[in-house]
Amino acid sequence: MLFSHFILAAALLLASDVLATPETVVWFAQPGTAFTDSLMIGNGRLGASVWGGTSSDNIALNEDTLWSGGPYNPIHPGAHAALLTARAQINAQNWTDAEATINANVLGNPSSQTNFQTAGALVITTNHNTVSNYRRQLDTATGLVTTSYVFGGVTYTREYLSSAPDNVIAVHINSTASNAVSFTASFSTPQTVTSSSATASTVIVTANNTAEGVLPSAITFEKRMQVILSDGSSAAAGTNEITVSNATSATILISISTSFKNYADGSSQSPSARNTAVFSKIASTAWTSLRSRHIAAYTVLFNRFSIDLGNDAALSALPTDQRVARNMATFDPGLVSLFVNLGRSLLIGSSQPGAVQPANLQGIWQDGLTASWQSKYTININIEMNYWPAEVTGLSDCVEPLARMMEDVSVTGQSTAQTLWATTNTAKSSGLPPWVVHHNTDQWRATWPIDDARYGMWPTGGAWELQTLWEHFLFNPSNTTFAKRIYPLFAGSSQFFLETLVPYAGNSSWLVTNPSMSPEKEHPGNAADCSGPTLDNTLIRDVFQQTVTLASLLGVDSAFAAQITATRAKLPPFLIGSGGQLQEWLIDWDSTPSAFSHISPLYAVFPGSQIDPLSNATLAKAAAQLLVFRGPGDFGWPIAWRIPVYARLMDANNALNQLKLLLGDLGVYRGLLGKNSVFQIDANLGGAGGIIEMFLQSHNGEIRLLPAVPTVLPAGTIKGIRARGGYTVDLTWSNNQLASAVVTATIAGAKTMNVRLKNGPTLVALSLGQGQSRTFTSTDFA
Ligand SMILES: *[C@@H]1O[C@H](CO)[C@@H](O)[C@H](O)[C@H]1NC(C)=O
Ligand SMILES: *[C@@H]1O[C@H](CO)[C@@H](O)[C@H](O)[C@H]1NC(C)=O
Ligand SMILES: *[C@@H]1O[C@H](CO)[C@@H](O)[C@H](O)[C@H]1NC(C)=O
Ligand SMILES: *[C@@H]1O[C@H](CO)[C@@H](O)[C@H](O)[C@H]1NC(C)=O
Ligand SMILES: *[C@@H]1O[C@H](CO)[C@@H](O)[C@H](O)[C@H]1NC(C)=O
Ligand SMILES: *[C@@H]1O[C@H](CO)[C@@H](O)[C@H](O)[C@H]1NC(C)=O
Ligand SMILES: *[C@@H]1O[C@H](CO)[C@@H](O)[C@H](O)[C@H]1NC(C)=O
């Protein structure tokens, strides 16, 4: 932290000199011109994104429970009969008829979900129109955004943070001259404002969330700003603004609270009482204490991991936007480290244990100025990606909001299972009744199929989302409390599939999902619907196996487990098509190139592990062929997903090609934020976790060192990579060779794992007690 402050000061003095910047800092030499190049901070619950204008500074504000609409369950009575019709149409290969049936008589009522909303913006106006030596940065190692510039011979500095311990967003403004800080601060609010009042030190605005289609507004919220001055004076201006004059420094504190209690109750809490509690707790806390408490809490999480892939001093000295612009032509290894650090900062910012909601498509960040766009939980890949860095980079605790969401949908998904899929809703002895969630959910935990048959009619969303919890267990295998907590969810999901799998029309020995789809991918029948897509078969195989493993660990439900094992044997195997490709469907429909963003069957390679090149070489070759057919990704998250898939296939060159695409104009906006038609955070989070697979993998009972490191990254050090089984690895390599891997058992009861270098043959069995380490070098594998 001190280092980056030194650099900041030096940059102001010597702007024309070349200076190295540590690979923890995203920075620009100009203010943001769009939300997509703002700088983001968050405490899990409160998000802010900083544009950093000097004339007028917009700080978008977000609170994680401010969603549109209110509690609902989009049940469609009578839909089960239509589902049976669609199933028969699929069996008769009348694909478009089946989609028409689903669109007309199955989709939810309403048939689209609610959305995360912005809480507006804080607008700081100074009218410093012509400035010099401008710099705006996010230090991912501290979670602090800083802007600074010179105006009228005076250097002005603003620092922005979102504090978890104090539960506020704070902006501190000072300058190098006494009494030079003058500005106005106001709130902008896109929703209907219900009250607004200002004093010389406080602005309070209340508003209602926005209705969503037929769903009325159910949430009220309050934004409260408090301004604390060192000296000078302040006054209220109208009902929404404070004018500050001639201070030496000023601190703006912001609390945002809503009336949300839980998915069934959006309105019973008092936002005003919540904000009052926040402010009374920090009453007279000085800025320096707030700042140091924030840094102390943030670094507990951030400092568990570090990455250094080497860098090019000339490239590292450039503002981040210039590095992104050059990266496609000139590979910039330091930018990879910066991207991983940013990803970790964004996960800490959007999903800390104290957060109410898990990270959605934009994390917790939305443009504070323009109308909100669709941002819910898409669970046919995107929310899962958001948690890929959690375990491997030491942020295991950040999974907690997602675990709570899964506990919710395993309850709300019961009525959908019963009404749409005609499950019997009988609880197993230790498990939940059957439950299901389709391709999306939201703050109200809706689980019914929505949007359109070719997106929504997919009953395997819960099975995929459960994988995040299963991974958490694999990394923390001695936590029996956690195993007990998640077993009912797995048992309820398995029970759903036991009751709803049906014989496949093309081979009655196989049991399949129907109707379903391979997410969002149209097949030659001009439709996406089908039965038994490869992704479903693979996910259900996993959930069945995981349920049996948990039941055995907990010593429960042996008859149920035996039934699951018998049914699992009837799932279709992986099939290889006439193009040599891993089939996406049970019909060999995709034997020629067909570019697409989703690569659903490759779930079996990553994040799943049923296809492993070292033990399933033929299937791995077919998986690689399917990747060729699907082409490289052409925007953020699809590119990000391909990195760990290539890494698991031990294809370092193609992993590198995707990495270059990700950190260039196709994959990210100018400040490394994930690119889609809007900012989409899954590229950042999924990318940060996926990149680690190039350096260390741990699955199928093995820890694999340096499995897919390209020659352009000949040396590096990554500390604090976590491995399944309960280990932490500090990894160093140079001249493309392993220098050392220090493997430490972080828990008591760590699982025995074999250790392998690259794809070499030698395995070393590792079994360590808590705190014990073993150091591996190349010679251990000679
Ligand atoms: C499938 O379509 C054919 C041709 O329109 C029709 O004769 C048949 O009845 C359909 N089958 C089902 C199960 O809808
Ligand atoms: C202004 O605030 C920043 C951030 O807290 C601090 O580092 C700097 O020393 C302050 N400058 C002055 C002149 O007080
Ligand atoms: C805002 O919500 C409150 C509480 O539900 C309601 O009483 C009020 O009428 C709403 N105001 C507007 C302008 O919609
Ligand atoms: C701020 O300082 C300036 C220059 O000393 C002075 O003219 C002005 O009246 C002050 N404003 C307030 C509101 O005190
Ligand atoms: C084990 O899991 C429980 C339940 O999720 C959690 O509360 C606890 O903190 C975990 N213990 C450890 C040591 O991680
Ligand atoms: C049908 O499934 C059985 C059992 O997996 C398998 O042995 C057989 O080859 C399959 N038949 C066809 C035509 O795929
Ligand atoms: C992959 O190989 C493992 C180890 O030999 C084996 O147990 C597993 O069944 C194989 N998977 C498939 C899908 O063939």
Short mmCIF file of N, CA, C and O and ligand atoms in Angstrom, two decimals, residues 506-507 509-510 573, ligand 6:
data_model
loop_
_atom_site.label_atom_id
_atom_site.label_comp_id
_atom_site.label_asym_id
_atom_site.label_seq_id
_atom_site.Cartn_x
_atom_site.Cartn_y
_atom_site.Cartn_z
N GLY A 506 -34.79 -43.14 -28.38
CA GLY A 506 -33.87 -43.81 -29.31
C GLY A 506 -33.19 -45.04 -28.70
O GLY A 506 -32.48 -45.76 -29.40
N ASN A 507 -33.35 -45.26 -27.40
CA ASN A 507 -32.75 -46.43 -26.74
C ASN A 507 -33.36 -46.53 -25.35
O ASN A 507 -32.97 -45.82 -24.42
N SER A 509 -33.00 -48.39 -23.00
CA SER A 509 -32.20 -48.72 -21.81
C SER A 509 -31.66 -47.48 -21.12
O SER A 509 -31.10 -47.60 -20.04
N TRP A 510 -31.75 -46.33 -21.76
CA TRP A 510 -31.20 -45.12 -21.16
C TRP A 510 -32.30 -44.26 -20.54
O TRP A 510 -33.39 -44.10 -21.11
N PRO A 573 -24.08 -42.99 -21.86
CA PRO A 573 -22.64 -42.70 -21.82
C PRO A 573 -22.30 -41.50 -22.71
O PRO A 573 -23.15 -41.03 -23.47
C1 LIG B 6 -28.58 -48.82 -26.03
O1 LIG B 6 -28.07 -48.79 -24.70
C2 LIG B 6 -27.39 -49.95 -24.33
C3 LIG B 6 -27.04 -49.84 -22.87
O2 LIG B 6 -26.15 -48.75 -22.68
C4 LIG B 6 -26.17 -50.16 -25.20
O3 LIG B 6 -25.52 -51.36 -24.87
C5 LIG B 6 -26.59 -50.17 -26.66
O4 LIG B 6 -25.44 -50.19 -27.48
C6 LIG B 6 -27.40 -48.95 -26.99
N1 LIG B 6 -27.91 -49.06 -28.33
C7 LIG B 6 -27.70 -48.11 -29.24
C8 LIG B 6 -28.28 -48.36 -30.58
O5 LIG B 6 -27.05 -47.09 -28.99
#
